[in-house]
Amino acid sequence: MNSADILRQWLAAINGHDVTALAALMAAGFVFVDSLGNGVDGANSVEAAWRSYFVMCPDYWIFTDHVMAEGDTLLVAGEAGGTIDGESWRTPAVGNQ
């Protein structure tokens, strides 16, 4: 599977709130860093974090506007949003793989 396929599956899993699918895409040493610079190390910890986040933000979503690729490295730009404690939010989002 190439990086673009993994990205498509990753985004589909996030937008579908499918933590099992997210976990299947992570290597044991996976590291997730959010937009505030907070990091979560290890697939098991990241899986638990996604479960908690989807409880806190039950309608979380990510949309991509642009994807740039060079070899196996991807840069993704778009928006993320959802509702937390009854307050809707959306923000620009950028990620790389």
GROMACS .gro file of N, CA, C and O in nm:
model
  388
    1MET      N    1   0.085  -0.117   0.000
    1MET     CA    2   0.000   0.000   0.000
    1MET      C    3   0.090   0.124   0.000
    1MET      O    4   0.186   0.132   0.076
    2ASN      N    5   0.058   0.222  -0.085
    2ASN     CA    6   0.141   0.342  -0.090
    2ASN      C    7   0.089   0.449   0.007
    2ASN      O    8  -0.018   0.435   0.067
    3SER      N    9   0.164   0.557   0.021
    3SER     CA   10   0.129   0.661   0.118
    3SER      C   11  -0.006   0.726   0.088
    3SER      O   12  -0.082   0.757   0.181
    4ALA      N   13  -0.038   0.747  -0.039
    4ALA     CA   14  -0.166   0.808  -0.074
    4ALA      C   15  -0.283   0.718  -0.033
    4ALA      O   16  -0.385   0.766   0.017
    5ASP      N   17  -0.267   0.587  -0.051
    5ASP     CA   18  -0.372   0.492  -0.009
    5ASP      C   19  -0.388   0.494   0.143
    5ASP      O   20  -0.501   0.491   0.194
    6ILE      N   21  -0.277   0.497   0.214
    6ILE     CA   22  -0.282   0.501   0.360
    6ILE      C   23  -0.351   0.630   0.406
    6ILE      O   24  -0.435   0.627   0.496
    7LEU      N   25  -0.317   0.742   0.342
    7LEU     CA   26  -0.381   0.869   0.377
    7LEU      C   27  -0.532   0.862   0.356
    7LEU      O   28  -0.609   0.903   0.443
    8ARG      N   29  -0.575   0.810   0.243
    8ARG     CA   30  -0.719   0.799   0.217
    8ARG      C   31  -0.788   0.713   0.323
    8ARG      O   32  -0.895   0.749   0.373
    9GLN      N   33  -0.725   0.602   0.359
    9GLN     CA   34  -0.783   0.515   0.462
    9GLN      C   35  -0.783   0.583   0.598
    9GLN      O   36  -0.878   0.570   0.676
   10TRP      N   37  -0.677   0.656   0.629
   10TRP     CA   38  -0.665   0.728   0.756
   10TRP      C   39  -0.776   0.832   0.768
   10TRP      O   40  -0.846   0.838   0.870
   11LEU      N   41  -0.795   0.913   0.663
   11LEU     CA   42  -0.899   1.015   0.666
   11LEU      C   43  -1.039   0.954   0.673
   11LEU      O   44  -1.125   1.003   0.747
   12ALA      N   45  -1.061   0.846   0.599
   12ALA     CA   46  -1.191   0.778   0.605
   12ALA      C   47  -1.217   0.724   0.745
   12ALA      O   48  -1.329   0.733   0.796
   13ALA      N   49  -1.114   0.670   0.809
   13ALA     CA   50  -1.130   0.617   0.944
   13ALA      C   51  -1.159   0.729   1.044
   13ALA      O   52  -1.245   0.714   1.131
   14ILE      N   53  -1.091   0.842   1.030
   14ILE     CA   54  -1.118   0.955   1.120
   14ILE      C   55  -1.260   1.006   1.099
   14ILE      O   56  -1.337   1.021   1.194
   15ASN      N   57  -1.296   1.030   0.975
   15ASN     CA   58  -1.430   1.085   0.946
   15ASN      C   59  -1.540   0.984   0.978
   15ASN      O   60  -1.653   1.024   1.007
   16GLY      N   61  -1.508   0.856   0.979
   16GLY     CA   62  -1.603   0.753   1.018
   16GLY      C   63  -1.595   0.716   1.165
   16GLY      O   64  -1.667   0.628   1.211
   17HIS      N   65  -1.502   0.782   1.237
   17HIS     CA   66  -1.479   0.756   1.380
   17HIS      C   67  -1.453   0.607   1.404
   17HIS      O   68  -1.497   0.551   1.505
   18ASP      N   69  -1.377   0.548   1.314
   18ASP     CA   70  -1.346   0.405   1.318
   18ASP      C   71  -1.207   0.384   1.380
   18ASP      O   72  -1.107   0.377   1.309
   19VAL      N   73  -1.203   0.378   1.511
   19VAL     CA   74  -1.075   0.368   1.582
   19VAL      C   75  -1.005   0.236   1.551
   19VAL      O   76  -0.883   0.231   1.544
   20THR      N   77  -1.080   0.130   1.528
   20THR     CA   78  -1.020   0.002   1.493
   20THR      C   79  -0.943   0.014   1.362
   20THR      O   80  -0.830  -0.035   1.350
   21ALA      N   81  -1.000   0.082   1.264
   21ALA     CA   82  -0.931   0.103   1.136
   21ALA      C   83  -0.809   0.192   1.154
   21ALA      O   84  -0.704   0.167   1.094
   22LEU      N   85  -0.820   0.296   1.237
   22LEU     CA   86  -0.704   0.382   1.265
   22LEU      C   87  -0.591   0.300   1.326
   22LEU      O   88  -0.475   0.313   1.286
   23ALA      N   89  -0.625   0.218   1.423
   23ALA     CA   90  -0.523   0.136   1.491
   23ALA      C   91  -0.455   0.042   1.393
   23ALA      O   92  -0.333   0.020   1.403
   24ALA      N   93  -0.529  -0.012   1.299
   24ALA     CA   94  -0.470  -0.104   1.201
   24ALA      C   95  -0.370  -0.034   1.110
   24ALA      O   96  -0.281  -0.098   1.054
   25LEU      N   97  -0.381   0.098   1.095
   25LEU     CA   98  -0.291   0.174   1.009
   25LEU      C   99  -0.166   0.223   1.081
   25LEU      O  100  -0.075   0.275   1.018
   26MET      N  101  -0.160   0.207   1.213
   26MET     CA  102  -0.047   0.259   1.291
   26MET      C  103   0.057   0.154   1.319
   26MET      O  104   0.024   0.042   1.358
   27ALA      N  105   0.184   0.193   1.303
   27ALA     CA  106   0.295   0.110   1.348
   27ALA      C  107   0.305   0.122   1.500
   27ALA      O  108   0.255   0.219   1.559
   28ALA      N  109   0.369   0.027   1.564
   28ALA     CA  110   0.380   0.027   1.711
   28ALA      C  111   0.440   0.158   1.763
   28ALA      O  112   0.399   0.210   1.866
   29GLY      N  113   0.537   0.214   1.691
   29GLY     CA  114   0.604   0.336   1.735
   29GLY      C  115   0.542   0.463   1.680
   29GLY      O  116   0.606   0.569   1.682
   30PHE      N  117   0.419   0.456   1.633
   30PHE     CA  118   0.351   0.571   1.575
   30PHE      C  119   0.349   0.687   1.674
   30PHE      O  120   0.329   0.667   1.794
   31VAL      N  121   0.370   0.809   1.625
   31VAL     CA  122   0.363   0.930   1.707
   31VAL      C  123   0.264   1.025   1.643
   31VAL      O  124   0.272   1.053   1.523
   32PHE      N  125   0.168   1.074   1.721
   32PHE     CA  126   0.070   1.171   1.673
   32PHE      C  127   0.097   1.302   1.742
   32PHE      O  128   0.110   1.307   1.864
   33VAL      N  129   0.103   1.412   1.663
   33VAL     CA  130   0.122   1.546   1.719
   33VAL      C  131   0.005   1.630   1.671
   33VAL      O  132  -0.019   1.642   1.551
   34ASP      N  133  -0.070   1.690   1.766
   34ASP     CA  134  -0.186   1.770   1.728
   34ASP      C  135  -0.143   1.913   1.693
   34ASP      O  136  -0.025   1.948   1.698
   35SER      N  137  -0.241   1.995   1.657
   35SER     CA  138  -0.213   2.131   1.610
   35SER      C  139  -0.155   2.222   1.718
   35SER      O  140  -0.100   2.327   1.688
   36LEU      N  141  -0.168   2.182   1.844
   36LEU     CA  142  -0.110   2.260   1.953
   36LEU      C  143   0.029   2.212   1.991
   36LEU      O  144   0.090   2.264   2.084
   37GLY      N  145   0.079   2.109   1.920
   37GLY     CA  146   0.211   2.055   1.949
   37GLY      C  147   0.212   1.946   2.054
   37GLY      O  148   0.319   1.900   2.094
   38ASN      N  149   0.096   1.904   2.100
   38ASN     CA  150   0.088   1.796   2.198
   38ASN      C  151   0.109   1.663   2.127
   38ASN      O  152   0.044   1.636   2.027
   39GLY      N  153   0.198   1.581   2.179
   39GLY     CA  154   0.227   1.453   2.117
   39GLY      C  155   0.177   1.335   2.199
   39GLY      O  156   0.168   1.342   2.321
   40VAL      N  157   0.141   1.230   2.127
   40VAL     CA  158   0.105   1.103   2.189
   40VAL      C  159   0.190   0.997   2.122
   40VAL      O  160   0.190   0.985   1.999
   41ASP      N  161   0.266   0.921   2.202
   41ASP     CA  162   0.359   0.821   2.150
   41ASP      C  163   0.304   0.681   2.162
   41ASP      O  164   0.250   0.645   2.268
   42GLY      N  165   0.319   0.603   2.056
   42GLY     CA  166   0.283   0.462   2.058
   42GLY      C  167   0.141   0.437   2.012
   42GLY      O  168   0.049   0.511   2.047
   43ALA      N  169   0.124   0.334   1.931
   43ALA     CA  170  -0.006   0.303   1.872
   43ALA      C  171  -0.115   0.282   1.976
   43ALA      O  172  -0.227   0.331   1.960
   44ASN      N  173  -0.084   0.213   2.085
   44ASN     CA  174  -0.186   0.188   2.187
   44ASN      C  175  -0.232   0.318   2.253
   44ASN      O  176  -0.352   0.338   2.276
   45SER      N  177  -0.139   0.408   2.280
   45SER     CA  178  -0.174   0.536   2.340
   45SER      C  179  -0.253   0.623   2.243
   45SER      O  180  -0.348   0.691   2.282
   46VAL      N  181  -0.213   0.622   2.115
   46VAL     CA  182  -0.284   0.701   2.015
   46VAL      C  183  -0.426   0.646   1.996
   46VAL      O  184  -0.522   0.723   1.985
   47GLU      N  185  -0.440   0.515   1.996
   47GLU     CA  186  -0.572   0.454   1.983
   47GLU      C  187  -0.663   0.499   2.099
   47GLU      O  188  -0.778   0.540   2.078
   48ALA      N  189  -0.611   0.495   2.220
   48ALA     CA  190  -0.689   0.538   2.337
   48ALA      C  191  -0.724   0.687   2.327
   48ALA      O  192  -0.836   0.727   2.362
   49ALA      N  193  -0.631   0.766   2.277
   49ALA     CA  194  -0.655   0.910   2.263
   49ALA      C  195  -0.767   0.937   2.163
   49ALA      O  196  -0.854   1.022   2.187
   50TRP      N  197  -0.767   0.865   2.049
   50TRP     CA  198  -0.875   0.883   1.951
   50TRP      C  199  -1.009   0.843   2.012
   50TRP      O  200  -1.109   0.912   1.991
   51ARG      N  201  -1.014   0.735   2.086
   51ARG     CA  202  -1.141   0.694   2.148
   51ARG      C  203  -1.194   0.805   2.239
   51ARG      O  204  -1.312   0.840   2.236
   52SER      N  205  -1.107   0.861   2.319
   52SER     CA  206  -1.146   0.969   2.411
   52SER      C  207  -1.187   1.094   2.334
   52SER      O  208  -1.285   1.160   2.369
   53TYR      N  209  -1.113   1.125   2.228
   53TYR     CA  210  -1.143   1.246   2.152
   53TYR      C  211  -1.280   1.237   2.085
   53TYR      O  212  -1.356   1.335   2.082
   54PHE      N  213  -1.312   1.120   2.029
   54PHE     CA  214  -1.441   1.104   1.963
   54PHE      C  215  -1.558   1.109   2.062
   54PHE      O  216  -1.670   1.143   2.025
   55VAL      N  217  -1.533   1.078   2.189
   55VAL     CA  218  -1.636   1.096   2.291
   55VAL      C  219  -1.653   1.246   2.320
   55VAL      O  220  -1.765   1.297   2.329
   56MET      N  221  -1.541   1.317   2.330
   56MET     CA  222  -1.545   1.459   2.359
   56MET      C  223  -1.600   1.541   2.241
   56MET      O  224  -1.672   1.639   2.260
   57CYS      N  225  -1.564   1.499   2.118
   57CYS     CA  226  -1.604   1.570   1.996
   57CYS      C  227  -1.669   1.469   1.902
   57CYS      O  228  -1.606   1.419   1.809
   58PRO      N  229  -1.796   1.437   1.927
   58PRO     CA  230  -1.860   1.324   1.858
   58PRO      C  231  -1.883   1.343   1.709
   58PRO      O  232  -1.912   1.245   1.640
   59ASP      N  233  -1.870   1.464   1.659
   59ASP     CA  234  -1.888   1.486   1.515
   59ASP      C  235  -1.762   1.538   1.448
   59ASP      O  236  -1.767   1.606   1.345
   60TYR      N  237  -1.645   1.507   1.505
   60TYR     CA  238  -1.516   1.552   1.450
   60TYR      C  239  -1.503   1.510   1.305
   60TYR      O  240  -1.541   1.400   1.267
   61TRP      N  241  -1.448   1.600   1.223
   61TRP     CA  242  -1.427   1.572   1.081
   61TRP      C  243  -1.301   1.641   1.032
   61TRP      O  244  -1.253   1.737   1.093
   62ILE      N  245  -1.247   1.588   0.923
   62ILE     CA  246  -1.134   1.649   0.852
   62ILE      C  247  -1.168   1.648   0.703
   62ILE      O  248  -1.211   1.546   0.650
   63PHE      N  249  -1.147   1.763   0.638
   63PHE     CA  250  -1.159   1.773   0.493
   63PHE      C  251  -1.025   1.818   0.438
   63PHE      O  252  -0.959   1.904   0.498
   64THR      N  253  -0.985   1.761   0.327
   64THR     CA  254  -0.859   1.802   0.266
   64THR      C  255  -0.887   1.884   0.140
   64THR      O  256  -0.975   1.852   0.062
   65ASP      N  257  -0.811   1.992   0.126
   65ASP     CA  258  -0.819   2.076   0.007
   65ASP      C  259  -0.702   2.050  -0.087
   65ASP      O  260  -0.718   2.058  -0.208
   66HIS      N  261  -0.586   2.023  -0.030
   66HIS     CA  262  -0.465   2.005  -0.109
   66HIS      C  263  -0.381   1.891  -0.052
   66HIS      O  264  -0.368   1.879   0.069
   67VAL      N  265  -0.325   1.811  -0.142
   67VAL     CA  266  -0.230   1.707  -0.103
   67VAL      C  267  -0.111   1.719  -0.197
   67VAL      O  268  -0.126   1.722  -0.318
   68MET      N  269   0.009   1.731  -0.139
   68MET     CA  270   0.132   1.733  -0.217
   68MET      C  271   0.213   1.610  -0.179
   68MET      O  272   0.216   1.573  -0.061
   69ALA      N  273   0.276   1.549  -0.277
   69ALA     CA  274   0.352   1.428  -0.251
   69ALA      C  275   0.491   1.437  -0.312
   69ALA      O  276   0.509   1.494  -0.420
   70GLU      N  277   0.585   1.381  -0.239
   70GLU     CA  278   0.721   1.361  -0.291
   70GLU      C  279   0.768   1.228  -0.236
   70GLU      O  280   0.792   1.215  -0.116
   71GLY      N  281   0.773   1.128  -0.322
   71GLY     CA  282   0.804   0.993  -0.278
   71GLY      C  283   0.697   0.945  -0.182
   71GLY      O  284   0.578   0.953  -0.211
   72ASP      N  285   0.740   0.898  -0.065
   72ASP     CA  286   0.646   0.849   0.036
   72ASP      C  287   0.605   0.957   0.137
   72ASP      O  288   0.538   0.928   0.235
   73THR      N  289   0.647   1.083   0.112
   73THR     CA  290   0.613   1.191   0.203
   73THR      C  291   0.496   1.270   0.146
   73THR      O  292   0.496   1.309   0.030
   74LEU      N  293   0.396   1.293   0.230
   74LEU     CA  294   0.277   1.368   0.190
   74LEU      C  295   0.261   1.490   0.280
   74LEU      O  296   0.289   1.483   0.400
   75LEU      N  297   0.213   1.599   0.222
   75LEU     CA  298   0.173   1.716   0.297
   75LEU      C  299   0.026   1.740   0.264
   75LEU      O  300  -0.012   1.747   0.148
   76VAL      N  301  -0.056   1.750   0.367
   76VAL     CA  302  -0.200   1.761   0.350
   76VAL      C  303  -0.246   1.891   0.415
   76VAL      O  304  -0.208   1.922   0.528
   77ALA      N  305  -0.329   1.968   0.343
   77ALA     CA  306  -0.385   2.091   0.397
   77ALA      C  307  -0.536   2.088   0.380
   77ALA      O  308  -0.587   2.039   0.280
   78GLY      N  309  -0.607   2.140   0.478
   78GLY     CA  310  -0.752   2.144   0.471
   78GLY      C  311  -0.809   2.207   0.596
   78GLY      O  312  -0.755   2.305   0.648
   79GLU      N  313  -0.919   2.150   0.644
   79GLU     CA  314  -0.986   2.199   0.764
   79GLU      C  315  -1.028   2.083   0.852
   79GLU      O  316  -1.051   1.972   0.803
   80ALA      N  317  -1.037   2.111   0.980
   80ALA     CA  318  -1.091   2.015   1.076
   80ALA      C  319  -1.195   2.089   1.160
   80ALA      O  320  -1.188   2.211   1.175
   81GLY      N  321  -1.290   2.013   1.212
   81GLY     CA  322  -1.391   2.078   1.295
   81GLY      C  323  -1.479   1.977   1.366
   81GLY      O  324  -1.460   1.856   1.354
   82GLY      N  325  -1.575   2.030   1.438
   82GLY     CA  326  -1.668   1.946   1.511
   82GLY      C  327  -1.738   2.027   1.618
   82GLY      O  328  -1.746   2.149   1.608
   83THR      N  329  -1.788   1.958   1.718
   83THR     CA  330  -1.860   2.022   1.828
   83THR      C  331  -1.808   1.967   1.960
   83THR      O  332  -1.797   1.846   1.977
   84ILE      N  333  -1.774   2.057   2.051
   84ILE     CA  334  -1.731   2.019   2.185
   84ILE      C  335  -1.816   2.097   2.284
   84ILE      O  336  -1.823   2.221   2.276
   85ASP      N  337  -1.880   2.027   2.375
   85ASP     CA  338  -1.967   2.090   2.476
   85ASP      C  339  -2.069   2.185   2.413
   85ASP      O  340  -2.093   2.295   2.463
   86GLY      N  341  -2.125   2.144   2.299
   86GLY     CA  342  -2.228   2.223   2.233
   86GLY      C  343  -2.177   2.339   2.149
   86GLY      O  344  -2.255   2.410   2.087
   87GLU      N  345  -2.046   2.358   2.145
   87GLU     CA  346  -1.986   2.467   2.068
   87GLU      C  347  -1.922   2.412   1.941
   87GLU      O  348  -1.832   2.329   1.947
   88SER      N  349  -1.971   2.458   1.826
   88SER     CA  350  -1.912   2.416   1.698
   88SER      C  351  -1.783   2.494   1.673
   88SER      O  352  -1.772   2.611   1.710
   89TRP      N  353  -1.689   2.429   1.609
   89TRP     CA  354  -1.562   2.493   1.576
   89TRP      C  355  -1.511   2.437   1.444
   89TRP      O  356  -1.550   2.329   1.401
   90ARG      N  357  -1.423   2.511   1.381
   90ARG     CA  358  -1.351   2.465   1.262
   90ARG      C  359  -1.222   2.545   1.254
   90ARG      O  360  -1.216   2.659   1.297
   91THR      N  361  -1.118   2.482   1.202
   91THR     CA  362  -0.987   2.544   1.198
   91THR      C  363  -0.909   2.491   1.078
   91THR      O  364  -0.931   2.377   1.036
   92PRO      N  365  -0.818   2.571   1.025
   92PRO     CA  366  -0.730   2.516   0.922
   92PRO      C  367  -0.650   2.400   0.979
   92PRO      O  368  -0.617   2.398   1.099
   93ALA      N  369  -0.620   2.303   0.896
   93ALA     CA  370  -0.546   2.185   0.941
   93ALA      C  371  -0.439   2.149   0.837
   93ALA      O  372  -0.463   2.158   0.717
   94VAL      N  373  -0.323   2.110   0.887
   94VAL     CA  374  -0.213   2.066   0.801
   94VAL      C  375  -0.153   1.943   0.865
   94VAL      O  376  -0.139   1.934   0.987
   95GLY      N  377  -0.119   1.846   0.784
   95GLY     CA  378  -0.054   1.726   0.836
   95GLY      C  379   0.046   1.673   0.738
   95GLY      O  380   0.044   1.707   0.619
   96ASN      N  381   0.138   1.593   0.785
   96ASN     CA  382   0.231   1.526   0.694
   96ASN      C  383   0.250   1.383   0.738
   96ASN      O  384   0.227   1.347   0.851
   97GLN      N  385   0.288   1.303   0.640
   97GLN     CA  386   0.311   1.160   0.665
   97GLN      C  387   0.441   1.124   0.602
   97GLN      O  388   0.472   1.162   0.492
   0.00000   0.00000   0.00000
